[in-house]
Amino acid sequence: MDDRQYVTWIEAGEERSALWRSENGSRAPQRVLVADDRMKADIAFRYACEGTAILWRGDYQNARQLLQAIARRIDHRKRRARQPESRLQAFHLYRQEQLQRARILGMLLIPLDAEYVVPLRRAPDVRDACLNAYGPSAGDSLVALRELLGVIGAHEWRKKGVAIPVLGDRIHPHYGVFSPVRGEYLELLAQAPLAGRRRAFDIGTGTGVIAALLAKRGVPEVIATDLDVRAIACAQENIQRLGLAGQVRVMQADLFPPGKADLVVCNPPWLPASANSRLDQAVYDPEHRMLKGFLQGLCGHLEVGGEGWLILSDLAEHLGLRSREQLLQMIADAGLHVSEKLDIKPQHPRTMDTQDALHEARRAETTSLWILTPAA
């Protein structure tokens, strides 16, 4: 069954259509206006706010400038919005603003031909980037310029890689797989006592960075799992490139692989809220599905004397989305005991950005490695 969406519009007096591409699952626009370099930013902003998509036929670089102009108008309107009364309200307003911003900016559309060529003046070559993100082409398509810029940026990160100091190497994230740009949790993993561990599970491996670090630290056998096919391909490529294929096996699974290990590591999403995009799923998880699944299944997958390592930010606590008491109750309900906890303060730029709507909570945030063992 073909569940692909198509966009239909009128251009030069003829009805046309093309495949709709949207990684965040937004629906194909119903109203489309064809425009070029003559369109003013105020008019484009009004159309986008009203839900009319703008199919760009002008200069590609001018489209980028128009997108930036629309973004400035969104930010100007946001500055006049009401001030939140609490951190929790600030979070919900922040999420609403993110959705609204994405919707408006997603109304500026760029055409792609059947070979992933952008048929516009001064357009970059995006063929390899689109092939990596979307796979083989299925004909002419339309994509939001905002998404296309993300595809291009992800392709550059995939080629360049992200330096991981504690690994002594680089990790190359694929499009749609969360990049390990925040490295404080890896520092906790590098410090935690690991002597004598023979087999480890890395639950929700993503890029494979945790599995690689465990192998580099000397664990002879690591099994890394993920549900997402892109994450599986990304982790396998990174493990192979790092020369760790003899120690690390990557497999598709919902949380745990078969069997038991004497170390099980999980870095679940931090915030109990709905994800708005594929990348969001690494941060947002409704009702703590992955966290609860890991805790509830841990005892059944630990060898005698084994440990579970839960890597978790307490940002949810500072936002009022979860209390420390609730987390401890989840741990106790799973038949687990906290034997030790290692903490580190994040150092990413947002902790210093006083203009960030969640600045106070981010400044108070701590990332912890909870060492869990079965309760006596």
Short mmCIF file of C-alpha atoms in Angstrom, two decimals:
data_model
loop_
_atom_site.label_atom_id
_atom_site.label_comp_id
_atom_site.label_asym_id
_atom_site.label_seq_id
_atom_site.Cartn_x
_atom_site.Cartn_y
_atom_site.Cartn_z
CA MET A 1 0.00 0.00 0.00
CA ASP A 2 1.46 3.36 -1.07
CA ASP A 3 1.19 5.80 1.85
CA ARG A 4 3.21 8.53 0.15
CA GLN A 5 1.69 12.00 -0.05
CA TYR A 6 1.67 14.26 -3.09
CA VAL A 7 1.38 18.02 -3.51
CA THR A 8 -0.86 19.37 -6.27
CA TRP A 9 -0.77 22.96 -7.52
CA ILE A 10 -1.51 25.15 -10.54
CA GLU A 11 1.44 26.62 -12.43
CA ALA A 12 1.40 28.34 -15.83
CA GLY A 13 -2.25 27.41 -16.15
CA GLU A 14 -1.60 23.67 -15.69
CA GLU A 15 -2.19 21.31 -12.79
CA ARG A 16 1.04 19.76 -11.53
CA SER A 17 1.95 17.36 -8.76
CA ALA A 18 5.04 16.02 -7.01
CA LEU A 19 5.92 13.72 -4.14
CA TRP A 20 5.87 15.40 -0.71
CA ARG A 21 8.94 14.86 1.49
CA SER A 22 8.71 15.49 5.23
CA GLU A 23 10.80 13.70 7.82
CA ASN A 24 8.79 15.15 10.70
CA GLY A 25 5.57 13.70 9.30
CA SER A 26 3.86 17.00 8.47
CA ARG A 27 1.05 16.67 5.97
CA ALA A 28 1.37 17.86 2.39
CA PRO A 29 0.21 21.48 2.01
CA GLN A 30 -3.22 21.95 0.48
CA ARG A 31 -2.66 25.49 -0.80
CA VAL A 32 0.45 26.28 -2.85
CA LEU A 33 1.52 29.59 -4.35
CA VAL A 34 4.33 29.74 -6.92
CA ALA A 35 6.75 32.60 -6.22
CA ASP A 36 10.17 33.95 -7.19
CA ASP A 37 12.64 36.68 -6.27
CA ARG A 38 9.98 39.39 -6.54
CA MET A 39 8.17 38.19 -3.42
CA LYS A 40 8.61 40.42 -0.35
CA ALA A 41 9.31 38.96 3.06
CA ASP A 42 6.22 40.51 4.71
CA ILE A 43 3.94 38.97 2.08
CA ALA A 44 5.67 35.58 2.34
CA PHE A 45 5.34 35.69 6.12
CA ARG A 46 1.62 36.44 5.88
CA TYR A 47 1.01 33.57 3.44
CA ALA A 48 3.00 31.15 5.61
CA CYS A 49 1.10 32.14 8.75
CA GLU A 50 -2.18 31.58 6.90
CA GLY A 51 -1.09 28.06 5.88
CA THR A 52 -0.30 28.75 2.22
CA ALA A 53 2.91 27.11 1.05
CA ILE A 54 5.29 29.02 -1.24
CA LEU A 55 6.88 26.99 -4.04
CA TRP A 56 10.09 28.80 -4.89
CA ARG A 57 11.13 29.25 -8.52
CA GLY A 58 13.68 32.01 -8.03
CA ASP A 59 17.32 32.08 -6.97
CA TYR A 60 18.20 29.46 -4.34
CA GLN A 61 20.34 31.82 -2.25
CA ASN A 62 17.52 34.36 -2.25
CA ALA A 63 15.23 31.64 -0.89
CA ARG A 64 17.65 31.15 2.00
CA GLN A 65 17.59 34.89 2.71
CA LEU A 66 13.79 34.88 2.59
CA LEU A 67 13.69 32.02 5.11
CA GLN A 68 15.93 34.01 7.45
CA ALA A 69 13.67 37.06 7.06
CA ILE A 70 10.60 35.00 7.95
CA ALA A 71 12.43 33.61 11.00
CA ARG A 72 13.21 37.17 12.18
CA ARG A 73 9.53 38.06 11.97
CA ILE A 74 8.61 34.99 14.02
CA ASP A 75 11.19 35.95 16.67
CA HIS A 76 9.90 39.53 16.77
CA ARG A 77 6.38 38.30 17.38
CA LYS A 78 7.62 35.88 20.06
CA ARG A 79 9.26 38.69 22.04
CA ARG A 80 5.83 40.25 22.55
CA ALA A 81 4.31 37.04 23.90
CA ARG A 82 3.15 36.75 27.52
CA GLN A 83 5.67 35.78 30.17
CA PRO A 84 5.26 32.34 31.78
CA GLU A 85 4.35 32.06 35.45
CA SER A 86 6.38 28.89 36.12
CA ARG A 87 9.07 26.69 34.60
CA LEU A 88 6.44 24.14 33.63
CA GLN A 89 4.39 26.75 31.81
CA ALA A 90 7.59 28.04 30.19
CA PHE A 91 8.28 24.55 28.88
CA HIS A 92 4.81 24.14 27.39
CA LEU A 93 4.96 27.60 25.79
CA TYR A 94 8.42 26.78 24.45
CA ARG A 95 7.10 23.59 22.83
CA GLN A 96 4.13 25.44 21.33
CA GLU A 97 6.47 28.07 19.91
CA GLN A 98 8.72 25.36 18.45
CA LEU A 99 5.78 23.74 16.69
CA GLN A 100 4.47 27.05 15.39
CA ARG A 101 7.90 28.13 14.20
CA ALA A 102 8.46 24.82 12.41
CA ARG A 103 5.05 25.03 10.75
CA ILE A 104 5.58 28.57 9.44
CA LEU A 105 9.17 28.03 8.27
CA GLY A 106 8.11 24.76 6.66
CA MET A 107 5.91 26.65 4.19
CA LEU A 108 8.79 27.70 1.93
CA LEU A 109 9.20 24.80 -0.53
CA ILE A 110 12.05 23.82 -2.84
CA PRO A 111 11.69 21.49 -5.86
CA LEU A 112 13.85 18.40 -6.35
CA ASP A 113 13.94 16.58 -9.66
CA ALA A 114 14.09 12.80 -10.08
CA GLU A 115 17.89 12.88 -9.64
CA TYR A 116 17.80 15.03 -6.49
CA VAL A 117 18.93 18.10 -8.41
CA VAL A 118 17.54 21.47 -7.26
CA PRO A 119 16.49 23.20 -10.52
CA LEU A 120 17.13 26.72 -9.26
CA ARG A 121 19.85 29.30 -9.94
CA ARG A 122 22.88 29.12 -7.59
CA ALA A 123 21.61 25.90 -5.99
CA PRO A 124 24.17 23.58 -4.36
CA ASP A 125 24.66 19.96 -5.34
CA VAL A 126 22.52 18.09 -2.83
CA ARG A 127 22.37 14.71 -4.56
CA ASP A 128 24.55 12.78 -2.13
CA ALA A 129 22.97 14.44 0.90
CA CYS A 130 19.45 13.57 -0.28
CA LEU A 131 20.42 10.04 -1.22
CA ASN A 132 21.81 9.48 2.28
CA ALA A 133 18.71 10.96 3.91
CA TYR A 134 15.91 9.68 1.68
CA GLY A 135 17.32 6.72 -0.20
CA PRO A 136 16.72 6.18 -3.94
CA SER A 137 14.54 8.83 -5.56
CA ALA A 138 10.95 8.07 -6.56
CA GLY A 139 10.57 10.98 -8.99
CA ASP A 140 10.14 14.72 -8.73
CA SER A 141 9.41 15.96 -5.21
CA LEU A 142 8.95 19.03 -3.05
CA VAL A 143 10.62 19.60 0.30
CA ALA A 144 10.61 22.45 2.80
CA LEU A 145 13.79 24.50 2.48
CA ARG A 146 14.16 24.25 6.26
CA GLU A 147 14.28 20.46 6.03
CA LEU A 148 16.61 20.51 3.03
CA LEU A 149 19.07 22.68 4.96
CA GLY A 150 18.95 20.10 7.75
CA VAL A 151 19.67 17.33 5.24
CA ILE A 152 22.67 19.27 3.91
CA GLY A 153 23.98 20.02 7.41
CA ALA A 154 23.59 16.40 8.50
CA HIS A 155 25.50 15.25 5.41
CA GLU A 156 28.41 17.54 6.34
CA TRP A 157 28.41 16.24 9.93
CA ARG A 158 28.37 12.68 8.61
CA LYS A 159 31.46 13.40 6.49
CA LYS A 160 33.28 15.43 9.13
CA GLY A 161 32.24 13.50 12.22
CA VAL A 162 31.98 14.64 15.85
CA ALA A 163 35.13 14.54 17.97
CA ILE A 164 34.69 12.41 21.10
CA PRO A 165 37.67 13.15 23.38
CA VAL A 166 37.09 10.21 25.78
CA LEU A 167 36.95 7.89 22.77
CA GLY A 168 40.06 9.37 21.16
CA ASP A 169 38.29 9.35 17.80
CA ARG A 170 35.30 10.68 15.90
CA ILE A 171 31.72 9.46 15.58
CA HIS A 172 29.90 10.05 12.30
CA PRO A 173 26.15 10.56 12.83
CA HIS A 174 23.69 9.79 10.03
CA TYR A 175 20.71 11.93 9.11
CA GLY A 176 17.91 11.38 11.61
CA VAL A 177 20.22 9.90 14.28
CA PHE A 178 20.91 12.07 17.33
CA SER A 179 24.47 13.35 17.35
CA PRO A 180 26.54 12.96 20.58
CA VAL A 181 27.38 16.67 20.71
CA ARG A 182 26.76 16.78 24.46
CA GLY A 183 29.68 14.80 25.81
CA GLU A 184 29.29 15.04 29.58
CA TYR A 185 27.51 11.70 29.89
CA LEU A 186 30.40 10.05 28.04
CA GLU A 187 32.78 11.45 30.64
CA LEU A 188 30.68 9.72 33.32
CA LEU A 189 30.92 6.46 31.36
CA ALA A 190 34.67 6.85 31.11
CA GLN A 191 34.98 7.32 34.90
CA ALA A 192 32.64 4.58 36.18
CA PRO A 193 34.36 1.43 37.52
CA LEU A 194 34.30 -1.29 34.88
CA ALA A 195 36.74 -3.96 36.06
CA GLY A 196 35.76 -7.55 35.35
CA ARG A 197 32.79 -6.89 33.08
CA ARG A 198 32.74 -9.54 30.35
CA ARG A 199 29.54 -8.78 28.47
CA ALA A 200 27.59 -5.53 28.10
CA PHE A 201 24.32 -4.46 26.50
CA ASP A 202 23.96 -0.91 25.12
CA ILE A 203 20.21 -0.23 24.96
CA GLY A 204 19.15 2.37 22.38
CA THR A 205 22.61 2.71 20.85
CA GLY A 206 21.92 5.51 18.34
CA THR A 207 25.29 6.31 16.75
CA GLY A 208 26.95 3.45 18.65
CA VAL A 209 29.10 5.82 20.70
CA ILE A 210 28.39 4.15 24.09
CA ALA A 211 29.02 0.67 22.70
CA ALA A 212 32.28 1.89 21.18
CA LEU A 213 33.40 3.46 24.48
CA LEU A 214 32.63 0.27 26.42
CA ALA A 215 34.64 -1.74 23.91
CA LYS A 216 37.52 0.75 24.05
CA ARG A 217 37.50 0.40 27.84
CA GLY A 218 38.04 -3.32 27.47
CA VAL A 219 34.65 -5.05 27.59
CA PRO A 220 35.24 -8.13 25.39
CA GLU A 221 31.65 -8.43 24.12
CA VAL A 222 29.13 -5.63 23.61
CA ILE A 223 25.68 -6.03 22.07
CA ALA A 224 24.15 -2.72 20.95
CA THR A 225 20.42 -2.50 20.20
CA ASP A 226 18.07 0.02 18.62
CA LEU A 227 14.65 -0.03 16.97
CA ASP A 228 15.40 2.58 14.33
CA VAL A 229 16.85 1.23 11.07
CA ARG A 230 18.83 4.42 10.50
CA ALA A 231 20.42 4.11 13.93
CA ILE A 232 21.31 0.48 13.22
CA ALA A 233 23.05 1.42 9.95
CA CYS A 234 24.78 4.38 11.63
CA ALA A 235 26.06 2.34 14.59
CA GLN A 236 27.26 -0.48 12.36
CA GLU A 237 29.20 1.94 10.17
CA ASN A 238 30.82 3.65 13.18
CA ILE A 239 31.75 0.37 14.86
CA GLN A 240 33.26 -0.92 11.62
CA ARG A 241 35.22 2.28 11.01
CA LEU A 242 36.59 2.23 14.57
CA GLY A 243 37.83 -1.33 14.11
CA LEU A 244 35.59 -2.70 16.87
CA ALA A 245 33.48 -5.15 14.87
CA GLY A 246 35.18 -8.05 16.64
CA GLN A 247 33.88 -6.82 20.01
CA VAL A 248 30.60 -5.06 19.20
CA ARG A 249 27.51 -6.54 17.57
CA VAL A 250 24.66 -4.24 16.54
CA MET A 251 21.15 -5.64 16.30
CA GLN A 252 17.60 -4.36 15.92
CA ALA A 253 15.54 -4.91 19.06
CA ASP A 254 12.97 -3.17 21.24
CA LEU A 255 15.20 -2.50 24.26
CA PHE A 256 16.91 -5.76 25.34
CA PRO A 257 18.56 -8.43 23.20
CA PRO A 258 18.13 -12.10 24.15
CA GLY A 259 20.14 -13.36 27.11
CA LYS A 260 21.87 -11.68 30.03
CA ALA A 261 24.91 -9.49 30.64
CA ASP A 262 26.86 -8.34 33.65
CA LEU A 263 26.53 -4.71 32.51
CA VAL A 264 23.47 -3.10 30.88
CA VAL A 265 23.69 0.57 29.88
CA CYS A 266 20.88 2.86 28.78
CA ASN A 267 20.69 6.57 27.99
CA PRO A 268 16.92 7.05 27.46
CA PRO A 269 15.16 10.26 26.39
CA TRP A 270 15.12 12.78 29.21
CA LEU A 271 11.75 14.48 28.93
CA PRO A 272 8.27 12.91 29.14
CA ALA A 273 6.65 14.72 26.21
CA SER A 274 5.66 14.00 22.61
CA ALA A 275 8.39 14.10 19.97
CA ASN A 276 7.78 16.45 17.04
CA SER A 277 10.41 14.93 14.75
CA ARG A 278 12.62 11.89 14.37
CA LEU A 279 15.52 13.63 16.12
CA ASP A 280 13.21 14.70 18.95
CA GLN A 281 12.75 11.05 19.88
CA ALA A 282 16.21 11.06 21.45
CA VAL A 283 15.07 13.75 23.91
CA TYR A 284 11.29 13.37 24.26
CA ASP A 285 9.46 10.16 25.20
CA PRO A 286 5.77 10.24 26.25
CA GLU A 287 5.12 8.73 29.69
CA HIS A 288 8.78 7.65 30.01
CA ARG A 289 8.15 4.56 27.88
CA MET A 290 11.83 3.72 27.34
CA LEU A 291 12.92 4.61 30.88
CA LYS A 292 10.21 2.44 32.42
CA GLY A 293 10.86 -0.38 29.96
CA PHE A 294 14.56 -0.38 30.79
CA LEU A 295 13.97 -0.36 34.55
CA GLN A 296 11.26 -3.03 34.46
CA GLY A 297 13.30 -5.37 32.28
CA LEU A 298 16.71 -4.84 33.83
CA CYS A 299 16.64 -7.51 36.56
CA GLY A 300 15.67 -10.16 34.04
CA HIS A 301 18.70 -9.38 31.86
CA LEU A 302 21.41 -9.07 34.52
CA GLU A 303 23.84 -11.84 35.39
CA VAL A 304 24.43 -12.48 39.10
CA GLY A 305 26.56 -9.60 40.36
CA GLY A 306 25.71 -7.48 37.33
CA GLU A 307 24.91 -3.76 37.21
CA GLY A 308 22.61 -1.49 35.23
CA TRP A 309 23.89 1.96 34.31
CA LEU A 310 21.14 4.51 33.77
CA ILE A 311 22.34 7.77 32.24
CA LEU A 312 19.76 10.50 32.81
CA SER A 313 19.53 14.27 32.97
CA ASP A 314 17.40 15.77 35.73
CA LEU A 315 16.13 18.54 33.44
CA ALA A 316 12.62 17.05 33.69
CA GLU A 317 12.73 17.61 37.45
CA HIS A 318 13.68 21.26 37.09
CA LEU A 319 10.88 21.76 34.55
CA GLY A 320 8.28 20.16 36.79
CA LEU A 321 7.69 17.24 34.41
CA ARG A 322 8.90 14.59 36.87
CA SER A 323 10.00 14.64 40.51
CA ARG A 324 13.02 12.92 42.02
CA GLU A 325 10.61 10.96 44.21
CA GLN A 326 8.82 9.63 41.11
CA LEU A 327 12.11 8.48 39.59
CA LEU A 328 13.17 6.74 42.79
CA GLN A 329 9.76 5.07 42.98
CA MET A 330 10.16 3.77 39.39
CA ILE A 331 13.51 2.30 40.39
CA ALA A 332 12.10 0.69 43.54
CA ASP A 333 9.02 -0.64 41.71
CA ALA A 334 11.36 -2.42 39.29
CA GLY A 335 13.05 -4.25 42.20
CA LEU A 336 16.24 -2.21 41.91
CA HIS A 337 18.59 -0.54 44.37
CA VAL A 338 20.77 2.53 43.75
CA SER A 339 24.28 1.47 44.74
CA GLU A 340 26.03 4.63 43.53
CA LYS A 341 25.41 7.81 41.56
CA LEU A 342 27.94 9.84 39.57
CA ASP A 343 27.07 13.44 38.62
CA ILE A 344 28.34 15.99 36.14
CA LYS A 345 27.17 19.48 35.14
CA PRO A 346 26.46 20.08 31.45
CA GLN A 347 28.64 22.65 29.73
CA HIS A 348 26.79 23.13 26.43
CA PRO A 349 26.16 26.72 25.22
CA ARG A 350 22.49 26.79 26.21
CA THR A 351 23.41 26.76 29.90
CA MET A 352 24.93 30.21 29.32
CA ASP A 353 22.19 31.62 27.07
CA THR A 354 20.07 33.92 29.21
CA GLN A 355 17.70 34.46 26.26
CA ASP A 356 16.75 30.78 26.21
CA ALA A 357 13.20 30.31 27.48
CA LEU A 358 14.37 27.38 29.63
CA HIS A 359 17.60 29.00 30.81
CA GLU A 360 16.95 28.68 34.57
CA ALA A 361 16.19 24.98 34.32
CA ARG A 362 19.15 24.31 32.01
CA ARG A 363 21.50 26.15 34.38
CA ALA A 364 20.36 23.94 37.27
CA GLU A 365 20.56 20.71 35.25
CA THR A 366 22.74 17.77 36.31
CA THR A 367 23.42 14.62 34.30
CA SER A 368 23.82 11.48 36.38
CA LEU A 369 24.97 7.91 35.95
CA TRP A 370 22.82 5.80 38.27
CA ILE A 371 24.45 2.46 39.11
CA LEU A 372 21.60 0.03 39.74
CA THR A 373 21.61 -3.48 41.19
CA PRO A 374 18.78 -5.89 42.06
CA ALA A 375 17.34 -5.11 45.49
CA ALA A 376 18.12 -7.66 48.19
#
